[in-house]
Coordinates of C-alpha atoms and ligand atoms in Angstrom, one line a residue:
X178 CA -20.8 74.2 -42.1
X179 CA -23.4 72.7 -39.2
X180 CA -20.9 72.2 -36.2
X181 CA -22.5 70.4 -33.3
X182 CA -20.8 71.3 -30.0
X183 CA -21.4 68.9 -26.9
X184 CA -22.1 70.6 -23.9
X185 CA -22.5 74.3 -25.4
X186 CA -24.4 75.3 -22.4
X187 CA -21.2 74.4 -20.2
X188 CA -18.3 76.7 -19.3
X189 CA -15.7 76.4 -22.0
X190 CA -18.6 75.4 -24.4
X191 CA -20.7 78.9 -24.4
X192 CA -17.8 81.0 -24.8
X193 CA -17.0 78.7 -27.8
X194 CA -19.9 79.3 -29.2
X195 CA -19.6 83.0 -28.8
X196 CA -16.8 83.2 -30.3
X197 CA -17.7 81.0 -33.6
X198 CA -20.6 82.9 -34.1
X199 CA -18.4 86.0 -33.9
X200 CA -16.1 84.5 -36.8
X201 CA -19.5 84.1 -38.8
X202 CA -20.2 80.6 -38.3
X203 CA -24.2 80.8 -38.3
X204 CA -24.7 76.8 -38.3
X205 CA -24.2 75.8 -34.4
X206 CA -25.7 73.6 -33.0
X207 CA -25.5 72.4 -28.9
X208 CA -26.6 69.2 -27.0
X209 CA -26.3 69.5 -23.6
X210 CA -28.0 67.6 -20.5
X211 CA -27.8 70.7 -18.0
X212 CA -26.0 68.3 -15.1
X213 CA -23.2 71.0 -14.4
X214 CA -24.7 74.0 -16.7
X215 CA -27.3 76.2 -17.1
X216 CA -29.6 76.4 -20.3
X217 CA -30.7 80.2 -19.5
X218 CA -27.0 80.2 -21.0
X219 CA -28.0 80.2 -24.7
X220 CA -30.2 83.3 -24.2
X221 CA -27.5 85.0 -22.7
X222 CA -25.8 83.8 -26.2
X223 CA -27.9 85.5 -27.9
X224 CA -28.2 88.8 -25.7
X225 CA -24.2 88.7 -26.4
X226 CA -24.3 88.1 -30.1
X227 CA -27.4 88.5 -31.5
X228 CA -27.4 85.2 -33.0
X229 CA -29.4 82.2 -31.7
X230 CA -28.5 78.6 -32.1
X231 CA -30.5 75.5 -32.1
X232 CA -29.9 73.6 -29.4
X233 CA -31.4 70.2 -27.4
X234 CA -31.6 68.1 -24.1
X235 CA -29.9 65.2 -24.8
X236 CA -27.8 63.4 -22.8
X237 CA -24.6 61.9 -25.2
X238 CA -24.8 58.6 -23.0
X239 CA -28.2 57.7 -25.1
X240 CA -26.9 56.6 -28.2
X241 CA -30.6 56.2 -30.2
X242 CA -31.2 59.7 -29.3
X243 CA -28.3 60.7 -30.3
X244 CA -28.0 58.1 -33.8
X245 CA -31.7 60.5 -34.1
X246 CA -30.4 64.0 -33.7
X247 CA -27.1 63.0 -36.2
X248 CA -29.8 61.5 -38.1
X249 CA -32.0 64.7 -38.2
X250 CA -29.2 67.5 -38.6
X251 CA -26.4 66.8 -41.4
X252 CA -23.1 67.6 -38.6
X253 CA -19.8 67.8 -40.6
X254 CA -17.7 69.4 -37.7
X255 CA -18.1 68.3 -33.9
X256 CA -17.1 70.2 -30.8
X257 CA -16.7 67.8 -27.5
X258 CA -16.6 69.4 -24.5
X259 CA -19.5 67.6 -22.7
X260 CA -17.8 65.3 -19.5
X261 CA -17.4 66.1 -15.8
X262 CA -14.2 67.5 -15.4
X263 CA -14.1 67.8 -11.3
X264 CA -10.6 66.2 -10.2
X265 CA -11.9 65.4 -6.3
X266 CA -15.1 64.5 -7.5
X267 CA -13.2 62.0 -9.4
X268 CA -11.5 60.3 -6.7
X269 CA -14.5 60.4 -5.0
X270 CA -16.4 58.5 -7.9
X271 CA -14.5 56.9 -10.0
X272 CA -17.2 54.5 -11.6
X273 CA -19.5 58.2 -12.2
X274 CA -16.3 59.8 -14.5
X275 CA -15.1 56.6 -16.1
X276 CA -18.8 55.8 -16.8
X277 CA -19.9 59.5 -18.5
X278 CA -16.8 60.7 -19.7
X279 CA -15.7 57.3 -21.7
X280 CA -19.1 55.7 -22.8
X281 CA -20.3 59.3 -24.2
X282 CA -17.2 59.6 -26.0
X283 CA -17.5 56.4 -27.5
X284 CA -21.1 56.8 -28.2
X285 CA -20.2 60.1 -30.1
X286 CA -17.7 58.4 -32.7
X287 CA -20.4 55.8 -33.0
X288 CA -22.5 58.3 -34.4
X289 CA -19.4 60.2 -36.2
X290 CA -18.4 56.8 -38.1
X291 CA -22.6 56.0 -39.2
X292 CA -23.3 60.0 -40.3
X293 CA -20.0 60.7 -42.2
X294 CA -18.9 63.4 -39.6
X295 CA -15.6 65.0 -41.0
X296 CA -14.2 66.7 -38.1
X297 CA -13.7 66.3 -34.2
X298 CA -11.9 68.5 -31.5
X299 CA -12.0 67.1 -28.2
X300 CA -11.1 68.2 -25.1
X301 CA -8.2 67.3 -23.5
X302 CA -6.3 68.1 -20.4
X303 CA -2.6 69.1 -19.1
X304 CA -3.7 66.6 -16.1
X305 CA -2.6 63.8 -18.6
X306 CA 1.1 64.0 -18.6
X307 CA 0.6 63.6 -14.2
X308 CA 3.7 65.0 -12.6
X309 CA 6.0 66.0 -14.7
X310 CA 9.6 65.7 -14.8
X311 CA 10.7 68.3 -17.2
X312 CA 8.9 72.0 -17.5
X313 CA 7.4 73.0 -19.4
X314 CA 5.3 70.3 -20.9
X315 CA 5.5 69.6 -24.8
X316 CA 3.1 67.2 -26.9
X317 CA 6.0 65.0 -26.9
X318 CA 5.8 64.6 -23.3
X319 CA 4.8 61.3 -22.6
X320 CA 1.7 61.0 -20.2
X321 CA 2.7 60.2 -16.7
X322 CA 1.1 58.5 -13.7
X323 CA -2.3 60.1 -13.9
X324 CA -3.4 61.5 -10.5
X325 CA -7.0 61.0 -10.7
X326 CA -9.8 59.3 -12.3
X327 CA -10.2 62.9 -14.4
X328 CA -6.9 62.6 -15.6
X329 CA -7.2 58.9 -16.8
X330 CA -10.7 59.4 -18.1
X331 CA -8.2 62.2 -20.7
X332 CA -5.7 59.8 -21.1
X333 CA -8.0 56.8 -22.3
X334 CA -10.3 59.6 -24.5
X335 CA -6.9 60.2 -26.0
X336 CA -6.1 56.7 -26.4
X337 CA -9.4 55.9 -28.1
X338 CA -9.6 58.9 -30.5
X339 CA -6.0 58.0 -32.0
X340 CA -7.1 53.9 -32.4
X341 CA -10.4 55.4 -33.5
X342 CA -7.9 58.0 -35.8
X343 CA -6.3 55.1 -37.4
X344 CA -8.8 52.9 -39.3
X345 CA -11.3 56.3 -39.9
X346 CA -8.4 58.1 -42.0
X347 CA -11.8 60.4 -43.1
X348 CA -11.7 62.3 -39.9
X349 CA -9.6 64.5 -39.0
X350 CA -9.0 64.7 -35.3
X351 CA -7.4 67.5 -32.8
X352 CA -7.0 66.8 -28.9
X353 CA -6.7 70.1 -27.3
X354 CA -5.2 69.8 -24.2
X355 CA -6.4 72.7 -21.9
X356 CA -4.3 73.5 -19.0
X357 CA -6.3 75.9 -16.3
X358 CA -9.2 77.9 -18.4
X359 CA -10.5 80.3 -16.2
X360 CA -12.2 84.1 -16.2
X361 CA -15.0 85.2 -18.2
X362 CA -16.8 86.6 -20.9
X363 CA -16.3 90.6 -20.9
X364 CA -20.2 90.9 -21.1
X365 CA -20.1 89.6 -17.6
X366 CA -22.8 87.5 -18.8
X367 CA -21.4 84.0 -18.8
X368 CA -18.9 82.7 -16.5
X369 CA -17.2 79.4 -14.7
X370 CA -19.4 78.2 -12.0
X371 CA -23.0 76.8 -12.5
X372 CA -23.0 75.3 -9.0
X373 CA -23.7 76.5 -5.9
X374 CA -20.1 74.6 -4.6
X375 CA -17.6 74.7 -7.7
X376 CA -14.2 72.9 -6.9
X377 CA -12.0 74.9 -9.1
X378 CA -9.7 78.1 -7.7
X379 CA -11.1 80.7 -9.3
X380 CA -14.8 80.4 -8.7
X381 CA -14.1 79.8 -5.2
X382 CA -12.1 82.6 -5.0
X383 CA -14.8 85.3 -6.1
X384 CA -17.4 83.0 -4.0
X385 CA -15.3 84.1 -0.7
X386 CA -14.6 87.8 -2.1
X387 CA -18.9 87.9 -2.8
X388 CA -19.0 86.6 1.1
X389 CA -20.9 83.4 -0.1
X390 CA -17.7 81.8 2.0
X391 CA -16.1 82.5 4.5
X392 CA -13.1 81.3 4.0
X393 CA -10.5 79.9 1.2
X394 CA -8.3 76.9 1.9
X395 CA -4.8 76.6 -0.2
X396 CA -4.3 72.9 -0.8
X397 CA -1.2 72.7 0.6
X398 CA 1.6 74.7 0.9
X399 CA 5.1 72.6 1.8
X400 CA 5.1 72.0 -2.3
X401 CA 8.3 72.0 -3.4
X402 CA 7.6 75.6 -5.0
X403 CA 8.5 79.8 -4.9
X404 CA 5.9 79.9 -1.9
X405 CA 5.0 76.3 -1.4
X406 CA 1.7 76.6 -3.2
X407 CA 0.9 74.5 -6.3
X408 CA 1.7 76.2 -9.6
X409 CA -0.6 76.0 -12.5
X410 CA -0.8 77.5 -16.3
X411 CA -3.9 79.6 -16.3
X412 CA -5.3 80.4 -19.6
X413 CA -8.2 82.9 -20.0
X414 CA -11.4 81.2 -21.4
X415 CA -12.0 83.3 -24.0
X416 CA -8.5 82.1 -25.0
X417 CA -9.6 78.6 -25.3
X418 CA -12.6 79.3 -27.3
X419 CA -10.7 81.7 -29.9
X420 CA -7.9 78.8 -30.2
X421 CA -10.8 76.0 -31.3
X422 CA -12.2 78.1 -34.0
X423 CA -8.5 78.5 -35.5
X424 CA -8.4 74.7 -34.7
X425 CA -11.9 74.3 -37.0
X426 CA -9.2 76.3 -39.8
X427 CA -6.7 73.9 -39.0
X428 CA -8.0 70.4 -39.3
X429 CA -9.3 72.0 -42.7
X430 CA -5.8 72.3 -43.7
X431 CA -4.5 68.9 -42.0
X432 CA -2.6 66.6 -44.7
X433 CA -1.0 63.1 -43.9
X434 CA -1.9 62.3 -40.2
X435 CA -5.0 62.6 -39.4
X436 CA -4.9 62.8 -35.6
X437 CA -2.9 65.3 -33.6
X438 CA -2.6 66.7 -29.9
X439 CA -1.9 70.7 -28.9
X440 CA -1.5 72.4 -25.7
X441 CA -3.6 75.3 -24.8
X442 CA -2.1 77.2 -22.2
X443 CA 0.1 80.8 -21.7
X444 CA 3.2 79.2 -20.9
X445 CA 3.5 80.9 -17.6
X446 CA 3.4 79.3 -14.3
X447 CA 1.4 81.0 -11.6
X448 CA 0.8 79.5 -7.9
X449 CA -2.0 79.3 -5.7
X450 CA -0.9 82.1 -3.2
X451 CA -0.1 84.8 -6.5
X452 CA -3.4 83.8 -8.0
X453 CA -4.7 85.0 -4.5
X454 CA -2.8 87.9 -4.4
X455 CA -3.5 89.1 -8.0
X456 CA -7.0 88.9 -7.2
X457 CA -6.6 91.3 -4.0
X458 CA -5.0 94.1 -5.7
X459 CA -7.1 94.0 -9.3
X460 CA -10.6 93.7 -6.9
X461 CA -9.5 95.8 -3.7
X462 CA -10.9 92.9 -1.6
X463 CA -9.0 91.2 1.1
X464 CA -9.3 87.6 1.2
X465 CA -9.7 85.3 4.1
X466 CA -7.7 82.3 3.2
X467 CA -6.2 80.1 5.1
X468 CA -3.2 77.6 4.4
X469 CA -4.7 73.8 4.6
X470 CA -3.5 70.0 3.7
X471 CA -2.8 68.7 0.0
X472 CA -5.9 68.0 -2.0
X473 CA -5.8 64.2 -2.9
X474 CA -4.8 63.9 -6.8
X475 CA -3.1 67.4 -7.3
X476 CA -0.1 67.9 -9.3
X477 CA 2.7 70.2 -7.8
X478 CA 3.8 72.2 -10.6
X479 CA 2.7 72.1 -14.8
X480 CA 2.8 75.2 -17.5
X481 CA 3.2 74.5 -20.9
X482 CA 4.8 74.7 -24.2
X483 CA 2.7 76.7 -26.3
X484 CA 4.9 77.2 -29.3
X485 CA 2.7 74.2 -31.4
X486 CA -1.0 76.0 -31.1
X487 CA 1.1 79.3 -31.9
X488 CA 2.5 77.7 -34.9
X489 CA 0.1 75.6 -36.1
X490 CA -3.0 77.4 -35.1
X491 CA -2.0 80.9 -35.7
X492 CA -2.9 81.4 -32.0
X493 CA -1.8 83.1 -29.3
X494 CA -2.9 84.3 -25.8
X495 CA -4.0 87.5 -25.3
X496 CA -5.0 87.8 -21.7
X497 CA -2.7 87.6 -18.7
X498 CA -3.5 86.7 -14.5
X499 CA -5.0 89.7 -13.9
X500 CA -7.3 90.2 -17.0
X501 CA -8.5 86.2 -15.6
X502 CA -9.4 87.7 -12.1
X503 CA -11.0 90.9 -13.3
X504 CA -13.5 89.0 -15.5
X505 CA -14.2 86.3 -12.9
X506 CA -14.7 89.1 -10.5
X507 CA -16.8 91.0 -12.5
X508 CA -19.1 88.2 -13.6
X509 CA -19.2 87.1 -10.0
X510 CA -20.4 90.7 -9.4
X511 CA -23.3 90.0 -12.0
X512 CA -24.8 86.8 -10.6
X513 CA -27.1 85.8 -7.7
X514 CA -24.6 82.7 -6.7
Ligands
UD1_223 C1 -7.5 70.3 -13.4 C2 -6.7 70.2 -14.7 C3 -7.2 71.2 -15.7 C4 -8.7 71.0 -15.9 C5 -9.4 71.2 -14.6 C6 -10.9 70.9 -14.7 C7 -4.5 69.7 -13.8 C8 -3.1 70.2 -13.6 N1 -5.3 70.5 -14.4 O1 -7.3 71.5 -12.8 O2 -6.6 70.9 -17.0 O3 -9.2 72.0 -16.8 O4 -8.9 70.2 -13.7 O5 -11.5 71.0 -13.5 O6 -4.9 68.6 -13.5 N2 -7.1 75.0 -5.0 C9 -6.9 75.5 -3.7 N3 -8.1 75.7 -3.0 C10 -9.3 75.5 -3.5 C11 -9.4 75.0 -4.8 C12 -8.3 74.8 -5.5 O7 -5.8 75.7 -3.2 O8 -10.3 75.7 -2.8 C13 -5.8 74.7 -5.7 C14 -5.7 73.3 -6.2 O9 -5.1 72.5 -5.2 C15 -4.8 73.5 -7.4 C16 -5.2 74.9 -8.0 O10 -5.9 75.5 -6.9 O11 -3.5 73.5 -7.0 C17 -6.1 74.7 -9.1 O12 -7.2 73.8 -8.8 P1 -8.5 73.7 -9.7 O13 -9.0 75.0 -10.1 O14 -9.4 72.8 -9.0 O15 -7.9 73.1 -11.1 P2 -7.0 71.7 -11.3 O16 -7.5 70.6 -10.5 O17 -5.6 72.2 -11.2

């Protein structure tokens, strides 16, 4: 099967990759326009694996050359995970994340109608049901007010993919809707941030440990929480990755509908301040954090409802908080940023 996966040089996207060509998928192949990853990432790949892949510079919102690589390379199975996925960035450019995210999704299922594609995953995001009232969130939650232009860029990819869904009842679609994908590979090879100045917990957490920082801010922490900190469902990356080559089984097996939505997350909620604290005792470093204001389109508190990828994918989570800081750490370790 030749899978094309959009932005296989990004975060989630490599360790996909990884872990396809571990399940013996040999066909992969990876557009990617390097704006928020690095293409030294394929090597590492293939130091990992001992695989290579073929892969191109092309940036999705070019539809001829993209009509000219569908046109080039028979794709029966598409991965989406190119967009910018930066929730403050967002509110800071709304027109930049409405602009990428929408047009190259709509420019993908141009191509995906004209070359016969069979299959799409896409990825989603738990920021699409906005603050929610009842915990934790299913698929039947409804999406709420979205808090940023990130969030509403999910919701109307969503939206698009199930009008899309309904008069192309030859593709089979699956939204995955990631809630907080974090760590890294064991190699210590690949990891989260290809930036100097990520925006995500995580990376900045192991940038202030590495001393590249010097300090940490918690977004705010008079949330109506344990410890006033926001609370989050982490999910290991190399969770994510395993759970969308059990989706690729899936959508094989999908009868009826042809369009369907999964969370991917652990279930378990875990604030700011214990994400912090988990790191200090798995790393031995003390960080300097300090407590700060809200960050403009955060949610207070989502974790999910896991029990549809575990039944329907055959899925389940295998790493917990502290296996997420130990990789993140590690890999941090490994690189020069
Ligand atoms: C959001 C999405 C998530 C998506 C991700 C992509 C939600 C609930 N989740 O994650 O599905 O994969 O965007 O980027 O919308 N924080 C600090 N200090 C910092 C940085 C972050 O306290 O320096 C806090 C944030 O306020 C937040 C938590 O850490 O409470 C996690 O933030 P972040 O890692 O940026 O991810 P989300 O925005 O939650």
């Amino acid at each position: 099967m030749n899978i094309l996966v959009t932005g296989g040089a990004g975060y989630i996207g490599s360790h996909t990759i990884i872990e396809l060509l571990n399940q013996g998928y040999k066909s992969i192949y990876s557009i990617d326009n390097y704006i928020n990853s690095d293409e030294s990432n394929y090597s590492k790949i293939e130091e990992i694996t001992g695989e290579s892949i073929t892969y191109l510079n092309l940036d999705l919102k070019n539809v001829d050359s993209l009509r000219s690589f569908f046109k080039e390379y028979r794709i029966e199975t598409v991965i989406h995970f190119a967009a910018l996925k930066s929730v403050p960035d967002s509110v800071q450019n709304p027109e930049l994340y409405y602009d990428n995210n929408l047009f190259s999704l709509i420019n993908l299922l141009t191509c995906i109608k004209e070359f016969g594609v069979k299959q799409l995953i896409f990825s989603s995001s738990c920021s699409i049901y906005g603050n929610p009232e009842v915990l934790p969130v299913n698929e039947q939650t409804p999406f709420g007010i979205a808090e940023s232009p990130y969030a509403t860029t999910k919701q109307m990819g969503e939206m698009i993919l199930r009008d899309f869904s309904k008069i192309n009842p030859q593709v089979k679609i699956i939204s995955l809707r990631y809630f907080n994908p974090v760590g890294a590979h064991k190699s210590g090879l690949i990891g989260e941030a290809f930036t100097k100045r990520p925006n995500n917990l995580l990376p900045i957490i192991t940038q202030t440990a590495a001393g590249l920082r010097t300090e940490l801010t918690v977004f705010g922490s008079d949330y109506n929480t344990n410890d006033g900190s926001c609370i989050r469902d982490y999910i290991h990356v190399v969770d994510v990755a395993t759970a969308h080559v059990k989706a690729i089984n899936y959508l094989s097996t999908m009868v009826g509908e042809n369009f369907d939505v999964i969370n991917l997350g652990t279930g378990t909620g875990t604030s700011v301040l214990e994400m912090i604290h988990s790191f200090e005792k798995v790393s031995g470093v003390k960080l300097n954090y300090i407590l700060g204001e809200r960050r403009v389109g955060d949610v207070e508190t989502i974790y999910a409802d896991n029990s549809k990828a575990k039944k329907l994918l055959k899925w389940n989570a295998e790493f917990n908080i502290d296996d997420m800081v130990d990789s993140a750490w590690k890999w941090q370790q490994n690189m020069k940023i």
